[in-house]
Coordinates of C-alpha atoms (C1' of nucleotides) in Angstrom, one line a residue:
Chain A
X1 CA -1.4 4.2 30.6
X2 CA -3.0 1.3 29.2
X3 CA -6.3 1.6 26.8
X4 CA -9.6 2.7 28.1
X5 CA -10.7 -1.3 27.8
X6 CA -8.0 -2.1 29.6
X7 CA -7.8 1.0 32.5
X8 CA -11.5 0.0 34.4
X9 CA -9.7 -3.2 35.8
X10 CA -6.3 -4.9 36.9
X11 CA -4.7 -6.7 33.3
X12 CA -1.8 -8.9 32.8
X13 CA 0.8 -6.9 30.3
X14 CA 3.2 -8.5 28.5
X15 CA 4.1 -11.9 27.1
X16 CA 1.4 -14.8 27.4
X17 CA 2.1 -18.1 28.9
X18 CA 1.4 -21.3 27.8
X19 CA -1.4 -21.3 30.5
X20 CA -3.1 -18.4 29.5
X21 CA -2.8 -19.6 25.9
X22 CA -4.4 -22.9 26.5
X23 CA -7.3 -21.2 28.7
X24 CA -7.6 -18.8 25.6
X25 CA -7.9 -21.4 23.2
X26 CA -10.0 -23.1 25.4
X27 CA -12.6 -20.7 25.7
X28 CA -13.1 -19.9 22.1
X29 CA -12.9 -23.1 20.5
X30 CA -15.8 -24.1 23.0
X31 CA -17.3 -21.0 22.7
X32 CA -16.2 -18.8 20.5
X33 CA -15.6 -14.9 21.1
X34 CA -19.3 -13.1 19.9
X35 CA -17.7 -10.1 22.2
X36 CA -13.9 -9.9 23.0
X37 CA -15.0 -7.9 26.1
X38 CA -16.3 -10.3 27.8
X39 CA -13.6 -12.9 27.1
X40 CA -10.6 -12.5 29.6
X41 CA -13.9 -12.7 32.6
X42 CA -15.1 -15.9 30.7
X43 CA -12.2 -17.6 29.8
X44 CA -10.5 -16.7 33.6
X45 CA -7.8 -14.8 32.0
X46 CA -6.8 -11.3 33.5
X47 CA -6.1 -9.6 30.1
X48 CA -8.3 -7.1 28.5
X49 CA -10.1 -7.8 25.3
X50 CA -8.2 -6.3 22.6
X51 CA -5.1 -8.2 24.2
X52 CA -7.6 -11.5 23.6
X53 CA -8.1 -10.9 20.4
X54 CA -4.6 -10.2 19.0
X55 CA -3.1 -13.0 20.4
X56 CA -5.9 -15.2 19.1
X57 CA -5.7 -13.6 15.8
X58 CA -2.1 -13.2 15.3
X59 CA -0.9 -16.5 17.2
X60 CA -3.3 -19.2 18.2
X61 CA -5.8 -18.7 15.5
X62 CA -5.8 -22.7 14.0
X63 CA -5.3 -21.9 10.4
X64 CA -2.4 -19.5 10.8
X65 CA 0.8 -20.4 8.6
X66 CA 3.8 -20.3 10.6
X67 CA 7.0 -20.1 9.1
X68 CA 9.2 -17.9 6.6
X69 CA 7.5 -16.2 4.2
X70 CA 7.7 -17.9 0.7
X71 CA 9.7 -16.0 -2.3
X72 CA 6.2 -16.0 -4.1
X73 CA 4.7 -14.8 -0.6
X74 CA 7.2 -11.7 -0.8
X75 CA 6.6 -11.1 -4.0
X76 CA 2.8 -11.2 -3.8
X77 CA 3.3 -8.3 -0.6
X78 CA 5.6 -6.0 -3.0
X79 CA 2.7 -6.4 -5.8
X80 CA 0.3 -5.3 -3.2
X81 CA 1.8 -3.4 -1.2
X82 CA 2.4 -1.0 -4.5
X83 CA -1.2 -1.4 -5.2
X84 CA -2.7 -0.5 -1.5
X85 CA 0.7 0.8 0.8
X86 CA 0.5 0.1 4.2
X87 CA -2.9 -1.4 4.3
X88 CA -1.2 -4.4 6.0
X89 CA -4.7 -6.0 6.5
X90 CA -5.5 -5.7 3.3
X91 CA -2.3 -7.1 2.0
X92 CA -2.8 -9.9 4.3
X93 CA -5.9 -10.9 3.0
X94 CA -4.1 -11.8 0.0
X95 CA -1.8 -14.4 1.8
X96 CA -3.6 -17.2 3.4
X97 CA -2.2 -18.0 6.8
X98 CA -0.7 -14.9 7.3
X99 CA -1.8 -12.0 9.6
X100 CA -1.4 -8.5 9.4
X101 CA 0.8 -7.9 11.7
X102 CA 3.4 -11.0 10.4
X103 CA 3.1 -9.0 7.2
X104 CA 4.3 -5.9 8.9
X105 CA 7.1 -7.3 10.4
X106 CA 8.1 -8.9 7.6
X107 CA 8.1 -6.0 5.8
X108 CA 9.9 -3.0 8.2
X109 CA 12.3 -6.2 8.9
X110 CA 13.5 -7.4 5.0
X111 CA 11.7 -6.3 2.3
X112 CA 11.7 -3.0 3.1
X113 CA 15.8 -3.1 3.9
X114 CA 15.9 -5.2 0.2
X115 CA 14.0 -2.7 -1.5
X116 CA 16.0 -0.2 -0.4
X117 CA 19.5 -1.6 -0.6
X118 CA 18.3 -2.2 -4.2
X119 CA 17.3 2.0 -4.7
X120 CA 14.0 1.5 -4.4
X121 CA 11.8 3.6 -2.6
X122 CA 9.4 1.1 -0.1
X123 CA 7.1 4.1 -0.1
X124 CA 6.7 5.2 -3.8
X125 CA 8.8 1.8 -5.0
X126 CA 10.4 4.3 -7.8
X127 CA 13.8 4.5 -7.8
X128 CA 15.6 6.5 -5.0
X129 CA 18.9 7.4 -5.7
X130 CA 17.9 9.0 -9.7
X131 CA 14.8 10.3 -8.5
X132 CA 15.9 13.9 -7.9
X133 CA 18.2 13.8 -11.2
X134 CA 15.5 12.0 -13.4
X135 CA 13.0 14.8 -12.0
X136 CA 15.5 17.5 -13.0
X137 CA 15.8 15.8 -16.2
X138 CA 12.1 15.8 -16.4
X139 CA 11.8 19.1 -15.6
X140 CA 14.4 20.2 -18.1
X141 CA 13.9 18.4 -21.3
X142 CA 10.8 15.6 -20.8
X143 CA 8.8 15.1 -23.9
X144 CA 6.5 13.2 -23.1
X145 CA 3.4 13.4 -24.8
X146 CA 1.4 11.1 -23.0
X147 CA 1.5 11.8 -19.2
X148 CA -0.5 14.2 -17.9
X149 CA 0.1 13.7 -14.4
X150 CA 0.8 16.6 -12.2
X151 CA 1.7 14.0 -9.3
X152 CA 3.3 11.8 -11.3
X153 CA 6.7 10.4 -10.1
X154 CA 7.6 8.8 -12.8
X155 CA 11.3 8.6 -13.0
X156 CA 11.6 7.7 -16.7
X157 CA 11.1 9.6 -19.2
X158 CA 9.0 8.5 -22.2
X159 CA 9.6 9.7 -25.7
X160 CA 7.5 8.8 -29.1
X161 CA 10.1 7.7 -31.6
X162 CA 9.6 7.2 -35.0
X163 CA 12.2 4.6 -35.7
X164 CA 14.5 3.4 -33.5
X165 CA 13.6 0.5 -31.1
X166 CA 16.8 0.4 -29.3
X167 CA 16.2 0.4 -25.4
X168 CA 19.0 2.1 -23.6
X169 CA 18.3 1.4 -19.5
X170 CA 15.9 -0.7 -19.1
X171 CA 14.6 -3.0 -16.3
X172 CA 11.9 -5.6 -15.7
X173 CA 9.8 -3.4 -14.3
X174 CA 9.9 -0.9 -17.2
X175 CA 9.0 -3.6 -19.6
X176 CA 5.9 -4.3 -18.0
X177 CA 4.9 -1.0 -16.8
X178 CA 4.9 -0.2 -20.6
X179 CA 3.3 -3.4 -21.5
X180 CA 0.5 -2.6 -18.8
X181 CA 0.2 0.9 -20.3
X182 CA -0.9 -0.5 -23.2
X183 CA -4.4 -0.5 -25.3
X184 CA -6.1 -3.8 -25.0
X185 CA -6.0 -3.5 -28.6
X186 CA -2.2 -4.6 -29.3
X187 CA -2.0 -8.7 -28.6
X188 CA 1.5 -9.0 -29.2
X189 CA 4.6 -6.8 -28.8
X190 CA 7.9 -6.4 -29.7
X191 CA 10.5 -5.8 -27.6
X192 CA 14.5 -5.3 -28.8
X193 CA 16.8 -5.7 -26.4
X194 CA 20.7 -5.2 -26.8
X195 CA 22.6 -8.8 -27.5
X196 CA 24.8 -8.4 -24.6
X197 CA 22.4 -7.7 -21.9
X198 CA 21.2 -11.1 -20.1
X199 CA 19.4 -9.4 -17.5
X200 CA 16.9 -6.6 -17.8
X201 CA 17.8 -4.6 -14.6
X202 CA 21.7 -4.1 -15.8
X203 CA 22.2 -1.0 -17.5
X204 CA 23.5 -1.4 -21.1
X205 CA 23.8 1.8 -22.9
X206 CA 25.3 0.4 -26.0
X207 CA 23.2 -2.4 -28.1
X208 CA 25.3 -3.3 -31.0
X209 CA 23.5 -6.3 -32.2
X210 CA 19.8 -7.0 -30.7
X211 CA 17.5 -9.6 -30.2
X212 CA 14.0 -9.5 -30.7
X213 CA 10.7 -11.1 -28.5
X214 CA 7.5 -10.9 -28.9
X215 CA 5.7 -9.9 -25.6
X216 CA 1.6 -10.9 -25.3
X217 CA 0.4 -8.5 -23.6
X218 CA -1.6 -10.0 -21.3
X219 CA -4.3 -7.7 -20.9
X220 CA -5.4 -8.1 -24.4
X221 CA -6.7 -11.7 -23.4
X222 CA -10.5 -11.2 -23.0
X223 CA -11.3 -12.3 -19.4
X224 CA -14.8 -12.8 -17.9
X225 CA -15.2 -11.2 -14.4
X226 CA -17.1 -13.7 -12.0
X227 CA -18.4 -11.1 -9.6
X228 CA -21.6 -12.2 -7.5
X229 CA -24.0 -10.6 -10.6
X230 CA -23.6 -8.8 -13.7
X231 CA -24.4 -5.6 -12.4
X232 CA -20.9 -4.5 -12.5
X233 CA -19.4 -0.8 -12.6
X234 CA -17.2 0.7 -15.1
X235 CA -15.1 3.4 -14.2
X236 CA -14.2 6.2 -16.6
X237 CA -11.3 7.3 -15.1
X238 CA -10.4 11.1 -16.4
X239 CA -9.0 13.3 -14.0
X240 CA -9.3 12.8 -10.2
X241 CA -9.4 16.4 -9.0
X242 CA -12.0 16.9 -11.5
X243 CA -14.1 13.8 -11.6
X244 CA -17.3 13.7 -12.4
X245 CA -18.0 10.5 -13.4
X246 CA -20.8 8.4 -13.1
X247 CA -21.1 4.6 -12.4
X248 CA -22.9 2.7 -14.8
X249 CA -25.2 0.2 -13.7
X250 CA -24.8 -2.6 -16.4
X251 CA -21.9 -2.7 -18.4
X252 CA -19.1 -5.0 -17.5
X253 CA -15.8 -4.2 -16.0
X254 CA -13.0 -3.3 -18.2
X255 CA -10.1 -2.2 -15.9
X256 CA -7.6 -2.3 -18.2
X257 CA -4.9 0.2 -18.5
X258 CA -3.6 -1.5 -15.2
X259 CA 0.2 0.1 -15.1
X260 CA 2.5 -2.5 -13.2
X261 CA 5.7 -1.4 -11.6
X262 CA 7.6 -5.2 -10.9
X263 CA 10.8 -4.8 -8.3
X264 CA 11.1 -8.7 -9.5
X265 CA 14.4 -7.3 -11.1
X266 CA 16.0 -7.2 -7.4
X267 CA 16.0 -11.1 -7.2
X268 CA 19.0 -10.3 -9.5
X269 CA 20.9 -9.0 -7.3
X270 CA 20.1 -9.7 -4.3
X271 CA 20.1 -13.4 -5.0
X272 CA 16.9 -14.8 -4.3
X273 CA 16.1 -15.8 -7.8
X274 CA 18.5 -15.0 -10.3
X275 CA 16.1 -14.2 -13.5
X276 CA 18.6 -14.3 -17.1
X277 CA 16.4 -13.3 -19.2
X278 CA 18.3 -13.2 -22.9
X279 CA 19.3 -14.6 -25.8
X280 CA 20.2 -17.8 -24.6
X281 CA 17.0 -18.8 -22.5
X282 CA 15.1 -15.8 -24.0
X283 CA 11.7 -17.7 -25.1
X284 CA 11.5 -20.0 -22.2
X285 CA 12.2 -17.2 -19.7
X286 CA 9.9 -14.9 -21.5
X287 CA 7.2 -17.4 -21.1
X288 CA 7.7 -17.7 -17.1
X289 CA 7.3 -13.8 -17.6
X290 CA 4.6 -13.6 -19.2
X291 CA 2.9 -15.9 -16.8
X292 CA 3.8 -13.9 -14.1
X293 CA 3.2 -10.7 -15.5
X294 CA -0.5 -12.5 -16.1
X295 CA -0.6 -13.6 -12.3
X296 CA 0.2 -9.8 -11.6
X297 CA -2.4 -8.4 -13.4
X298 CA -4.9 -10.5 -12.3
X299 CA -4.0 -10.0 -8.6
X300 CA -4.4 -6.1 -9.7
X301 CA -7.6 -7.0 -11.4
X302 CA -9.2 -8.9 -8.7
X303 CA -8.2 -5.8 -6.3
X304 CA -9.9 -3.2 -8.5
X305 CA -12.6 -5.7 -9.1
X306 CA -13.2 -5.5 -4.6
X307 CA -12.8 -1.7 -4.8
X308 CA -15.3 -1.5 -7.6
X309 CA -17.3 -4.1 -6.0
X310 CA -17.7 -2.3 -2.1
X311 CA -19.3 0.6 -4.5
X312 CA -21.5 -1.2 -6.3
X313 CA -22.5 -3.7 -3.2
X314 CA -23.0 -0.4 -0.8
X315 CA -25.3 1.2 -3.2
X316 CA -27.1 -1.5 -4.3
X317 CA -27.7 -2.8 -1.0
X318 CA -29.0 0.9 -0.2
X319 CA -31.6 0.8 -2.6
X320 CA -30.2 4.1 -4.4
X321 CA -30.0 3.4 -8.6
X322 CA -26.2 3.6 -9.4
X323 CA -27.1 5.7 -12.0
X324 CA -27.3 8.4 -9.4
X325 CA -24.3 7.5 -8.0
X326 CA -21.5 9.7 -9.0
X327 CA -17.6 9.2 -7.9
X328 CA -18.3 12.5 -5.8
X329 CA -20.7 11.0 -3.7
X330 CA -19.5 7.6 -3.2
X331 CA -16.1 6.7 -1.2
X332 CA -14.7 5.0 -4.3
X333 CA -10.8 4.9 -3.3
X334 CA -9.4 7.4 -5.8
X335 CA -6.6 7.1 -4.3
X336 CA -6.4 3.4 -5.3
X337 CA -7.7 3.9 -8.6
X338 CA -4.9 6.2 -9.0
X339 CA -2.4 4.0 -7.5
X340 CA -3.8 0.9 -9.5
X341 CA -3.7 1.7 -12.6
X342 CA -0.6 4.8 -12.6
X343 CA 1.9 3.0 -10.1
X344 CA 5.1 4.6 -11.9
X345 CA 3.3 7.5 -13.4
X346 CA 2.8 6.2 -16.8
X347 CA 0.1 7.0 -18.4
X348 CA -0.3 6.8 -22.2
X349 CA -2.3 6.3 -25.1
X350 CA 0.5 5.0 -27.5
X351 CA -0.5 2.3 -30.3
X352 CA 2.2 0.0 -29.2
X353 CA 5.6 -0.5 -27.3
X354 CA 7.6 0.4 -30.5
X355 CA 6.7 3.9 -30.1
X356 CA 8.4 4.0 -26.6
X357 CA 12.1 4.7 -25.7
X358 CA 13.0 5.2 -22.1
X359 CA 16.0 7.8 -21.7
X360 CA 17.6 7.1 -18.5
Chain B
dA1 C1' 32.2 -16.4 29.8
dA2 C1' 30.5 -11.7 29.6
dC3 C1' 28.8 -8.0 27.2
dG4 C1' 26.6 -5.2 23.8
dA5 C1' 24.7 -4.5 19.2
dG6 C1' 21.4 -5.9 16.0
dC7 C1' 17.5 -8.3 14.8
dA8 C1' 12.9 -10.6 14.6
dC9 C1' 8.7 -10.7 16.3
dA10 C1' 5.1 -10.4 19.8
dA11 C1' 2.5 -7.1 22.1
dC12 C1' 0.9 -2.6 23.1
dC13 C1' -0.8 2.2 22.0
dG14 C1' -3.6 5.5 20.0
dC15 C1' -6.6 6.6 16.6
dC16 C1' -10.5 5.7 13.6
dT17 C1' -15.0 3.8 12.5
dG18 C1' -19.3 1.5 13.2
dT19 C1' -23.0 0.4 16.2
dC20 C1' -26.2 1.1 19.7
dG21 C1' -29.0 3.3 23.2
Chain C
dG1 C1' -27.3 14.3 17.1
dC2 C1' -24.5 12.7 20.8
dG3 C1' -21.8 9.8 23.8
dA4 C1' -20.2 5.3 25.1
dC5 C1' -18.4 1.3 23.7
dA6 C1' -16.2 -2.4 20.8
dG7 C1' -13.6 -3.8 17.0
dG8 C1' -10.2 -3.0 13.6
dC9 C1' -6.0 -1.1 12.0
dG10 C1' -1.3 0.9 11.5
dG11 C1' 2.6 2.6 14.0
dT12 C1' 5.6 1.9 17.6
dT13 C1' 7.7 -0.3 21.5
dG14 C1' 9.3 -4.1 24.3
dT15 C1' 11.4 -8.5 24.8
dG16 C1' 14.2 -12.3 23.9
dC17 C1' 17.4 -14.4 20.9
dT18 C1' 21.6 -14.5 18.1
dC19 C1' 26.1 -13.3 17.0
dG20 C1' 30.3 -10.9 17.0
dT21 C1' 33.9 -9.1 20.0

DNA sequence: AACGAGCACAACCGCCTGTCG
DNA sequence: GCGACAGGCGGTTGTGCTCGT
């Protein structure tokens, strides 16, 4: 049964040829495609429309980057695809050259497999194999002050200490989750780690000496948004299921509080790009992550800034005063605001990374 | 050389949404 | 408001290649 474009007339299935490609190409580079129904008649191919358009799209389309995917190309699809899930169009907007579907493929075919060989969930990209015994643990004994997530599936477990600063388990994407979490207040932190551990995602459980960085947080930087006018939304995000919130018409964007959850520790392991992050390299390695946790966050930002952006544009464009506009009766992605800024369920209001401990 | 399993990727299917009459 | 249609998207399937036996 093919698709109702399709059914009304006799279409070629399957793989193109290099004729039909060249008649394809043909036909829009003379004349474009204003409607890919009327393409296969015009161009003399017997394919339906939709057929048309993903091949041009996905294959002939002149500015399409062929090739393996990059390791900063990868990356950038893990960072979003935490962000936004399985919005592969939307995570190939962020990769010029690529197309949705080469993103899809590349992802049921590797990353996902990586991700998973690694414990990750490709889903939730928390943990897999502790999930069940950190939510027992959760369950049983968690402390935390801070979250108030019913949905949360945070598999660490946050505790405000008074002294110690020893971090037991701890991996990359810990660090910077926490580092996210923080105020825009805090410019620099402190972070201890055990002498012996050289690479964040190895579990070390005994620190008898330590070594001490200082993290900028990279959300403390003041940044200037460069949307199309000033006219900007803020979101006060409370409480989904409860919102009420309004959009305010002319104060800037501040989305900070952006939580990042950074699977970057599996290069480890998996050997695509060993990071050693310690004593012996500590300050220069700390500076390539800080750059990247800066690249992270801005990719985060300039998502938010689109979602927040598609509000302000609709209404605007409307003629309604955002003042009236309310998150109940706009289609502001909670679901992404959620996602954005609580990817492992973190949510806090701590002073600064000294008054976290993560018992794993 | 023949065969089958596994894999990558191109293509299709079905659904959803927006537009238009 | 309703139906028809086109475009877009994500999930799934089909196809051809590679590699091990």
């Amino acid at each position: 049964m093919g698709h109702h474009c399709c059914s009304k007339q006799k279409v070629k299935r399957g793989l193109w040829s290099p004729e039909e490609d060249e008649k394809l190409i043909r036909h829009i580079t003379t004349h474009g495609h204003s409607c890919w129904s009327s393409v296969p008649k015009l161009a003399g191919l017997q394919r339906c429309g939709k057929s048309c358009r993903l091949r041009w799209i996905n294959y002939l389309r002149p500015d399409l980057k062929r090739g393996c995917f990059s390791e900063q190309e990868e990356r950038t699809i893990i960072d979003v695809h935490r962000i936004l899930g399985n919005r592969w169009a939307q995570i190939a907007k962020h990769l010029p050259g690529r197309t949705d579907n080469e993103v899809k493929n590349f992802w049921n075919s590797a990353i996902k497999k990586k991700l998973i060989a690694q414990g990750f969930d490709p889903n939730t990209h928390n943990l897999l194999s502790r999930n069940h015994h950190q939510n027992n643990k959760m369950k049983n004994s968690c402390k935390s002050k801070t979250s108030n997530y019913p949905n949360s599936t945070s598999v660490f477990t946050i505790e405000t200490l008074s002294s110690s600063k020893e971090v037991g388990v701890i991996s990359m994407d810990i660090i910077k989750a926490s580092l996210a979490a923080l105020p825009p207040i805090a410019t620099t932190t402190t972070i201890t780690l055990p002498q012996s551990q050289t690479s964040w995602d190895r579990p070390c459980k005994s620190s008898l000496t330590s070594t001490t960085y200082n993290y900028m947080n990279p959300i403390s930087v003041p940044t200037t948004t460069n949307m199309e006018n000033s006219n900007l939304a803020t979101i006060e995000y409370q409480n989904q299921s409860t919102s009420n919130n309004l959009l305010s018409s002319s104060s800037s964007l501040s989305p900070s509080g952006f939580g990042i959850i950074n699977e970057n520790c599996m290069w480890d392991v998996t050997g695509f790009e060993p990071q050693l992050i310690g004593p012996s390299n500590g300050q220069e390695e700390m500076q390539l992550v800080q750059q990247e946790g800066a690249q992270l966050l801005q990719l985060q930002e300039n998502i938010c800034q689109e979602e927040v952006y598609k509000v302000n544009h609709e209404f605007n464009n409307n003629g309604q005063i955002a003042e009236n506009v309310t998150f109940d009766n706009s289609n502001f992605d909670f679901e992404f605001v959620d996602s954005a800024l609580m990817p492992c369920g973190i949510y806090t209001n701590v002073n600064s990374i000294d008054q976290l401990a993560w018992d794993c």
